[in-house]
PDB file of C-alpha atoms and ligand atoms in Angstrom:
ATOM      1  CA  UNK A   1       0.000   0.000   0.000  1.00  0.00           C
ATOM      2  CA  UNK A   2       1.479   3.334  -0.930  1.00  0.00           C
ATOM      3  CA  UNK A   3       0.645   6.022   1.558  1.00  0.00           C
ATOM      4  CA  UNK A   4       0.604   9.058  -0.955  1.00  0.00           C
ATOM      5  CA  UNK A   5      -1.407  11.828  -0.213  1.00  0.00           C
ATOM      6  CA  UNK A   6      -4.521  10.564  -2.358  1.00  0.00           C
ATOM      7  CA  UNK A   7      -7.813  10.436  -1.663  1.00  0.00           C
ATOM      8  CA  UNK A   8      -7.399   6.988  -2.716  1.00  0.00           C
ATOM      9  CA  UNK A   9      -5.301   6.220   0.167  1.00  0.00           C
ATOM     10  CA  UNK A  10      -7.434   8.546   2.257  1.00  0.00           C
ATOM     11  CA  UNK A  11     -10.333   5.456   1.567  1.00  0.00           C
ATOM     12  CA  UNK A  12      -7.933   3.015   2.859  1.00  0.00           C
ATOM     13  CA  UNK A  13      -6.975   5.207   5.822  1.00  0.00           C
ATOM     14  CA  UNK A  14     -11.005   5.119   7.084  1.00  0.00           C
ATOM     15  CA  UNK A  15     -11.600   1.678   5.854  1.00  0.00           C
ATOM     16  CA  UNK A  16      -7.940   0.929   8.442  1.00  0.00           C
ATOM     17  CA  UNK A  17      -9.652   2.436  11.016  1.00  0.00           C
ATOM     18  CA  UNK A  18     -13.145   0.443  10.377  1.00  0.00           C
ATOM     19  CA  UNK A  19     -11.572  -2.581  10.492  1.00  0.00           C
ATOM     20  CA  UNK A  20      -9.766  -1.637  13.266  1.00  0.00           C
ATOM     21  CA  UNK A  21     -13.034  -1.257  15.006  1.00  0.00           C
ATOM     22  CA  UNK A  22     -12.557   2.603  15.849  1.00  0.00           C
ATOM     23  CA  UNK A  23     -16.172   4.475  16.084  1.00  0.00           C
ATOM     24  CA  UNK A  24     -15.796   8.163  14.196  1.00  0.00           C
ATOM     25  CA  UNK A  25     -16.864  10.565  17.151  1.00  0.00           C
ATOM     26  CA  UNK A  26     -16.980  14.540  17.230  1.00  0.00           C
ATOM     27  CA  UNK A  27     -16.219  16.967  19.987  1.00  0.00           C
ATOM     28  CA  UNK A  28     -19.275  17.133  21.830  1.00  0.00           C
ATOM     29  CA  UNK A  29     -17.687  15.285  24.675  1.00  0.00           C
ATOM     30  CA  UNK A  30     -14.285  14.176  25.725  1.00  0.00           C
ATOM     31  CA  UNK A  31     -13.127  10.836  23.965  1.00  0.00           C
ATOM     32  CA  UNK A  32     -13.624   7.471  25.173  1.00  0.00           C
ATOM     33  CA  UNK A  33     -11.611   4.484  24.099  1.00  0.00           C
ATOM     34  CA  UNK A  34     -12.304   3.446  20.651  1.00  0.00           C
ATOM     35  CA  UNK A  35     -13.350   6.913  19.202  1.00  0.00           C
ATOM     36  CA  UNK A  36     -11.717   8.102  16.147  1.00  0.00           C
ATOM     37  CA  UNK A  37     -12.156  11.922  16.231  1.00  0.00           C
ATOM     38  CA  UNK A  38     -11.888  13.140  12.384  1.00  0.00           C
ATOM     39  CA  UNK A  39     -11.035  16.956  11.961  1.00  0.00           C
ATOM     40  CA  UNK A  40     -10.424  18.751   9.230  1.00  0.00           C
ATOM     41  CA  UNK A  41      -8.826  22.547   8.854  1.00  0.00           C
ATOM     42  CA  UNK A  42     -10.353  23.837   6.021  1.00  0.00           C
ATOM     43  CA  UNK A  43      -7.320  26.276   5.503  1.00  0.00           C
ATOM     44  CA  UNK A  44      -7.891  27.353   1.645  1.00  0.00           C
ATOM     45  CA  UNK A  45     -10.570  25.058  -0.018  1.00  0.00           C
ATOM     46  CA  UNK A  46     -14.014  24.287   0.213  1.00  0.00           C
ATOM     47  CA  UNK A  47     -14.088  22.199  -3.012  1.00  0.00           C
ATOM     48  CA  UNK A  48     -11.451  20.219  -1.334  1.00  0.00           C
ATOM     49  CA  UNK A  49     -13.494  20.008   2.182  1.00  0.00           C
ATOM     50  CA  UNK A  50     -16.800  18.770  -0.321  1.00  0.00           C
ATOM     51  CA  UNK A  51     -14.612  16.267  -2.360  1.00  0.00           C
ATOM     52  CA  UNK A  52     -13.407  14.610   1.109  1.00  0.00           C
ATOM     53  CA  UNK A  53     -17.035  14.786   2.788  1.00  0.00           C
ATOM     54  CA  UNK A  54     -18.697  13.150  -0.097  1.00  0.00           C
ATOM     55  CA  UNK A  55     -16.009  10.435   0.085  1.00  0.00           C
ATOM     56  CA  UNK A  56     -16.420   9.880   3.735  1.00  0.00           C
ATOM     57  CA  UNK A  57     -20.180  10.178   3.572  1.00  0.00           C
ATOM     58  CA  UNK A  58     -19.972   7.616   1.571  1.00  0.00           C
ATOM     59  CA  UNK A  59     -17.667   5.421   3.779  1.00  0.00           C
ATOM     60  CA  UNK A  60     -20.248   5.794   6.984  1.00  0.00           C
ATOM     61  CA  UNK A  61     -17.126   8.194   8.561  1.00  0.00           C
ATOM     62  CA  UNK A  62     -18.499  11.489   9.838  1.00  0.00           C
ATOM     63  CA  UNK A  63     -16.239  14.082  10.581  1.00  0.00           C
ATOM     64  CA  UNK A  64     -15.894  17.243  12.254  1.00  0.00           C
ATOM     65  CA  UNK A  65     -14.844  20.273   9.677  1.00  0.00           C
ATOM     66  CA  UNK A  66     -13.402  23.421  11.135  1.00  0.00           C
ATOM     67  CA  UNK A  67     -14.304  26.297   8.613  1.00  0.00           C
ATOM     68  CA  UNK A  68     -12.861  29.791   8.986  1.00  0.00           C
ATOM     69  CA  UNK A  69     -14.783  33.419   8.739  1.00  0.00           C
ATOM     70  CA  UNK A  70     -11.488  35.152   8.177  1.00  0.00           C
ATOM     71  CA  UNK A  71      -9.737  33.007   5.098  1.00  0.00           C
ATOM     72  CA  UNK A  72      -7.867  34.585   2.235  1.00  0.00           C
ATOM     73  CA  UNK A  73      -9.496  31.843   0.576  1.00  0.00           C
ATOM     74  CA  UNK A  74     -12.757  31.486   0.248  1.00  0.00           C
ATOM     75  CA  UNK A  75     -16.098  33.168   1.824  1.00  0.00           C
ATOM     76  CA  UNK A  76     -18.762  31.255   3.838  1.00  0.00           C
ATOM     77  CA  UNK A  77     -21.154  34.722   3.787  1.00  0.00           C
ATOM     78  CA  UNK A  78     -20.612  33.785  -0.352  1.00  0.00           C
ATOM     79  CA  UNK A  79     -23.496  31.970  -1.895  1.00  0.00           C
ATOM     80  CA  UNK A  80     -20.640  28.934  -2.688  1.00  0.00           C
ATOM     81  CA  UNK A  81     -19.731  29.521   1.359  1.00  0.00           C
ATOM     82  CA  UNK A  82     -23.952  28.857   2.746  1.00  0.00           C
ATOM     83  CA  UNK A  83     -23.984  26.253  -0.071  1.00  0.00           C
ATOM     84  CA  UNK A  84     -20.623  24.465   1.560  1.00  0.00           C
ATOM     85  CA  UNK A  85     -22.299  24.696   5.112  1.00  0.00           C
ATOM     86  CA  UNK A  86     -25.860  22.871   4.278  1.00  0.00           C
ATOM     87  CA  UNK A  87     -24.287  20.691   1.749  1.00  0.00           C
ATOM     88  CA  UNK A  88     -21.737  19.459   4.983  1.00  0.00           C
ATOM     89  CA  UNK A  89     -24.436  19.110   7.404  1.00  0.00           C
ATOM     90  CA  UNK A  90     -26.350  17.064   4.594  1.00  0.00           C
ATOM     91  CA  UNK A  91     -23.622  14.407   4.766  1.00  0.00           C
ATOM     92  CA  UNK A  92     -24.027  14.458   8.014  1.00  0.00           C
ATOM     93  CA  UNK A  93     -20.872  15.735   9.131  1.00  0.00           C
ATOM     94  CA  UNK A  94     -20.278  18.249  11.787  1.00  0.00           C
ATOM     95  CA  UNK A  95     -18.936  22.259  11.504  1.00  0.00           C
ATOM     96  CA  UNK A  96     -17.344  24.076  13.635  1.00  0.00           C
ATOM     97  CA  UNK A  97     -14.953  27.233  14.322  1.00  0.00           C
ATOM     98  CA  UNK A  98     -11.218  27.346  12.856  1.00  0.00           C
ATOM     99  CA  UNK A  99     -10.439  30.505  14.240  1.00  0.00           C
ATOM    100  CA  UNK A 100      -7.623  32.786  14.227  1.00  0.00           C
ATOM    101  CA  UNK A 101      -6.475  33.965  17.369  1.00  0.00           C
ATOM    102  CA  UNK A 102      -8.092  35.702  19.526  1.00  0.00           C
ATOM    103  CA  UNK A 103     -11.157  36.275  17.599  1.00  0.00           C
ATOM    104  CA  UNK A 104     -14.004  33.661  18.058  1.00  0.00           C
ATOM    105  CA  UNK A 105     -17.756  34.230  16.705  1.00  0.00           C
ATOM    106  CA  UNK A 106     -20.276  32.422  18.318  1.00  0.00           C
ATOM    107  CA  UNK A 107     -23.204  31.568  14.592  1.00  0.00           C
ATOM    108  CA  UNK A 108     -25.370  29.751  14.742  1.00  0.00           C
ATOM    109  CA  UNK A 109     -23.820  28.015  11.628  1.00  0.00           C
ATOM    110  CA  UNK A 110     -20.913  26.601  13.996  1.00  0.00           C
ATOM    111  CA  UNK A 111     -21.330  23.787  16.600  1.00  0.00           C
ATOM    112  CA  UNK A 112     -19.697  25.433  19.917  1.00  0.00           C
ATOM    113  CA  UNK A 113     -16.290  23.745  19.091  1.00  0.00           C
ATOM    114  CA  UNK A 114     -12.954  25.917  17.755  1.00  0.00           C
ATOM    115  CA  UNK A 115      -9.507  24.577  16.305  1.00  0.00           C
ATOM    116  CA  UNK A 116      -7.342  28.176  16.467  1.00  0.00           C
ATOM    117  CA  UNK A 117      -5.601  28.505  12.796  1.00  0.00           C
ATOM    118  CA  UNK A 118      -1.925  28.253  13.295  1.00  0.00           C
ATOM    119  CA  UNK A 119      -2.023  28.341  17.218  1.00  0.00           C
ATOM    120  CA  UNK A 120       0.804  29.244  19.156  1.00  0.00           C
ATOM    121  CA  UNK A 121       2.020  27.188  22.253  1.00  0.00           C
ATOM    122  CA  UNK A 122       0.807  29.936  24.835  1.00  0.00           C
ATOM    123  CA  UNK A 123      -2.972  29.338  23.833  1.00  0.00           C
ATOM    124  CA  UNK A 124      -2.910  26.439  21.981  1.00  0.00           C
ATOM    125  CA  UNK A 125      -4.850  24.069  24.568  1.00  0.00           C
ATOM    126  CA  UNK A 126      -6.327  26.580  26.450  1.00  0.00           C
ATOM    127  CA  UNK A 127      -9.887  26.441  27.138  1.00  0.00           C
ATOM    128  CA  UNK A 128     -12.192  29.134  25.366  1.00  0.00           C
ATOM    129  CA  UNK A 129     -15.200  30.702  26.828  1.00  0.00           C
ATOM    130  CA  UNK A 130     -18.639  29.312  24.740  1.00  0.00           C
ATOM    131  CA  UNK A 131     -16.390  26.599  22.686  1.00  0.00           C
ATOM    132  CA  UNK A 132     -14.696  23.186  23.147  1.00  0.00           C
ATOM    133  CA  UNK A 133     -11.357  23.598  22.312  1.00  0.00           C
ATOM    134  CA  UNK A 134     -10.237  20.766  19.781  1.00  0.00           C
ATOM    135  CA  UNK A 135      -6.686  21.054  21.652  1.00  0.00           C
ATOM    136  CA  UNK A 136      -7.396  21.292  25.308  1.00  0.00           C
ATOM    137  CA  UNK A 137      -6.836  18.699  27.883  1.00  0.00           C
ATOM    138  CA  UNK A 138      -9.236  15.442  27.017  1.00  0.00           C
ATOM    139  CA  UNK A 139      -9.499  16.000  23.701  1.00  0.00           C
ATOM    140  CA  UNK A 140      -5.751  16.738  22.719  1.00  0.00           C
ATOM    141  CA  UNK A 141      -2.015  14.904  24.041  1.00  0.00           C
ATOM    142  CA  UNK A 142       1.014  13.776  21.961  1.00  0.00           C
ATOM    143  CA  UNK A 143      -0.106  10.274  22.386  1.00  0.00           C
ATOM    144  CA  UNK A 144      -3.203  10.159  20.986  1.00  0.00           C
ATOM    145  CA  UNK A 145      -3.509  12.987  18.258  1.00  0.00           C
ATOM    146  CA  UNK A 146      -1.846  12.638  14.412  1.00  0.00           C
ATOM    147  CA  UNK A 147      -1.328  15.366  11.947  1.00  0.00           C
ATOM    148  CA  UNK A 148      -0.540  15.352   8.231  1.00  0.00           C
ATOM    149  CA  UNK A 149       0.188  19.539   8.099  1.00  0.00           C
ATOM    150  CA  UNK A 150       2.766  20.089   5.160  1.00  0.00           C
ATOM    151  CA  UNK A 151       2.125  17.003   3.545  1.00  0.00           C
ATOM    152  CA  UNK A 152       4.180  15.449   6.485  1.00  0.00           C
ATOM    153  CA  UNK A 153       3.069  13.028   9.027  1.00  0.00           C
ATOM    154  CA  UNK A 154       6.141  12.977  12.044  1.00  0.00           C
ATOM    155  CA  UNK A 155       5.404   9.487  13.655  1.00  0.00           C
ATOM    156  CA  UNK A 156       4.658   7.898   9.798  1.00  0.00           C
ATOM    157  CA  UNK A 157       1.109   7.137   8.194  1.00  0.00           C
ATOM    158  CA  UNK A 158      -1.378   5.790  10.718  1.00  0.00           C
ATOM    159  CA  UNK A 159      -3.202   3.969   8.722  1.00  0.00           C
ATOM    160  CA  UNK A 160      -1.172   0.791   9.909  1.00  0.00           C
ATOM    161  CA  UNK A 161      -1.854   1.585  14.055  1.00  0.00           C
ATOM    162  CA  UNK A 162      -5.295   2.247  13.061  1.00  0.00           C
ATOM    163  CA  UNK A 163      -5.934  -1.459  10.867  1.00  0.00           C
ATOM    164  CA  UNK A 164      -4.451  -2.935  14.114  1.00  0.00           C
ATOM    165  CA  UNK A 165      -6.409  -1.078  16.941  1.00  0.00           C
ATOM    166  CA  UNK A 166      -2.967   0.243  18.427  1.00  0.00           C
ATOM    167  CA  UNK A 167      -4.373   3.348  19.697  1.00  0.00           C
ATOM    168  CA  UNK A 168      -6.776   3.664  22.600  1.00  0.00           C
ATOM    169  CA  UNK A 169      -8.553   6.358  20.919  1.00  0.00           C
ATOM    170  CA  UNK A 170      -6.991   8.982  18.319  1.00  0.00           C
ATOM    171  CA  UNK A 171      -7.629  12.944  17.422  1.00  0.00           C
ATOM    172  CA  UNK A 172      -7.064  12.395  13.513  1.00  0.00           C
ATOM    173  CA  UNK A 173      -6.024  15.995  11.769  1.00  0.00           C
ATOM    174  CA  UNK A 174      -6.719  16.080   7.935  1.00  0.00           C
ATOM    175  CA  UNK A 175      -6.510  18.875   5.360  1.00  0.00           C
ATOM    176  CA  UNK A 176      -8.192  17.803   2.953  1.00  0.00           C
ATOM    177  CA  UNK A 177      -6.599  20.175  -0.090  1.00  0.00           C
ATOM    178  CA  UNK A 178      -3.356  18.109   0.670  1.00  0.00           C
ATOM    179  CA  UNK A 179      -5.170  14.975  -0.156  1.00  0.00           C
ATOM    180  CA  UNK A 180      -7.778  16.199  -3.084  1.00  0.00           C
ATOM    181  CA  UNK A 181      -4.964  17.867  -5.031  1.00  0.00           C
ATOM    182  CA  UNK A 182      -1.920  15.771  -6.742  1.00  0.00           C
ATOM    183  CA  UNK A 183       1.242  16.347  -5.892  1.00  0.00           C
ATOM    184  CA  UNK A 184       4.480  14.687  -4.434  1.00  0.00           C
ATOM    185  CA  UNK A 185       5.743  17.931  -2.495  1.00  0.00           C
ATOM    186  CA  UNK A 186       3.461  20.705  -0.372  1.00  0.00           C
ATOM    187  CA  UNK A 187       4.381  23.634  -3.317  1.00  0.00           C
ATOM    188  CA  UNK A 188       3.423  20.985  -6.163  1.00  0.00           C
ATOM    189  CA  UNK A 189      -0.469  20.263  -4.570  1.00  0.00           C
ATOM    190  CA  UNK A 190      -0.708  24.013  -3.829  1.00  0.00           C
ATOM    191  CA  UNK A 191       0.385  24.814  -7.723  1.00  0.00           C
ATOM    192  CA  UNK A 192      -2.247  21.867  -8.636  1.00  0.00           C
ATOM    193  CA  UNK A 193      -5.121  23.631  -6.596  1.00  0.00           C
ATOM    194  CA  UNK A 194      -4.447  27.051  -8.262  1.00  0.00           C
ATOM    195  CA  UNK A 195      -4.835  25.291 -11.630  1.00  0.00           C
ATOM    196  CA  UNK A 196      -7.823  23.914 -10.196  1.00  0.00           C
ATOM    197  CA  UNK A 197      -9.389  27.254  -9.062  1.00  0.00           C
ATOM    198  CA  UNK A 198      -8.409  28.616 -12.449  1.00  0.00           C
ATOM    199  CA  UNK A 199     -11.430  27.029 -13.705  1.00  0.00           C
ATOM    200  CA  UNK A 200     -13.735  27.222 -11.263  1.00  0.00           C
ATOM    201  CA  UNK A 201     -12.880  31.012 -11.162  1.00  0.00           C
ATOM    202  CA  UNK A 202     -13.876  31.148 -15.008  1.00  0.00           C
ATOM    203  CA  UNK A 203     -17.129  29.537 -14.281  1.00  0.00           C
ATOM    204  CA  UNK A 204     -17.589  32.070 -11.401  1.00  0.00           C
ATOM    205  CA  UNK A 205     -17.113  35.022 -13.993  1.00  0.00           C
ATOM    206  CA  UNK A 206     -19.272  33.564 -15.971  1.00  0.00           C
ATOM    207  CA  UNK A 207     -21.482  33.345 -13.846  1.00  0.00           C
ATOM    208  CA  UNK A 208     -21.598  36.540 -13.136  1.00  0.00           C
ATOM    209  CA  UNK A 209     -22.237  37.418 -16.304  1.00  0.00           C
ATOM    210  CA  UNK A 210     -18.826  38.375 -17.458  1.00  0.00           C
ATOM    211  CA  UNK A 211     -18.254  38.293 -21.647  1.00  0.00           C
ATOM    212  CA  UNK A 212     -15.673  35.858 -21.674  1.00  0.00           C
ATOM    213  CA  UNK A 213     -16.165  35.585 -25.875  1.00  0.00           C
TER     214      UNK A 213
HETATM  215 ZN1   ZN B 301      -0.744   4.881   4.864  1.00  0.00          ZN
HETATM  216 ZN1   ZN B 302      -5.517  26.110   9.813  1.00  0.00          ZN
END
């Protein structure tokens, strides 16, 4: 099994973790053994959040997605932003706050759980007023929490650990434009997702009744 950052070896990561009996849990209380807790940062991509929640819809694996009011990226007030939310919530995944420090915004849009964007140590697990925070004590240590930020995971893909049930319960972190777009280094997906967004920015113009003759 190759462990590139596909969404075809994103399928085999979930279908590792069903077979290693893990139940997909959110936020709204502190783990228990056997819960796999599935959070996404949605740093610069909807499309890419939609592509990986149709997948795990699919797969019976619902997730919690952490969407962000202050992006360079994209724009939940946008009609392609409410469209994201209900279409999210259809699949029957969970949304909540990824929120850049120190602003949070209680909506009625968000479940009361936060992920801070880019956190550093001073606040990171700190609780927050109104919100579970995806990083404080319960839901976050070392031991049970994996990341794959930069196209990089530090302890190795855990799709293996998860086929064989090796951890007691896990805090999974996924963003999904690393697995939706190709590419074998962080600056090749990034240049693959502008290409994408090339076109979907054309049909956006278009849209908008630009002459594009
Ligand atoms: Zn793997
Ligand atoms: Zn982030």
């Amino acid at each position: 099994m190759s462990c590139a950052f596909e969404l075809e070896h994103y399928r085999e990561l979930i279908e590792a973790a069903k077979q290693g009996g893990y139940r997909f849990a959110g936020f709204e209380a502190t783990p228990r053994p056997g819960d796999l807790l599935l959070r996404h940062d949605v740093d610069l991509s909807l499309e890419a959040a939609l592509a990986m929640a149709e997948l795990e819809a699919e797969l019976g694996a619902p997730a919690t997605y952490f969407l962000m009011t202050r992006s360079e990226f994209y724009n939940l007030d946008a009609p392609s932003g409410h469209d994201a939310i209900e279409r999210l919530r259809r699949l029957g995944h969970r949304v909540g706050l990824h929120a850049v420090y120190p602003d949070t915004e209680s909506h009625a849009r968000f479940d009361a759980v936060l992920a801070w964007h880019n956190p550093d140590p001073d606040y990171m697990t700190a609780p927050v007023d109104g919100f579970v925070n995806a990083m404080q004590p319960g839901f976050f240590d070392p031991g049970h929490y994996r990341s794959d930020s930069n196209q990089r995971w530090r302890h190795g893909c855990p799709h293996e650990p998860l086929a064989c049930g090796d951890f007691e319960w896990l805090q999974l972190l996924i963003h999904p434009e690393i697995w939706v777009y190709p590419g074998e280094t962080m600056r090749e997906t990034m240049l693959a997702m502008l290409d994408a967004e090339r076109e979907l920015r054309l049909d956006q113009l278009d849209a908008d009744r630009i002459d594009l003759s």
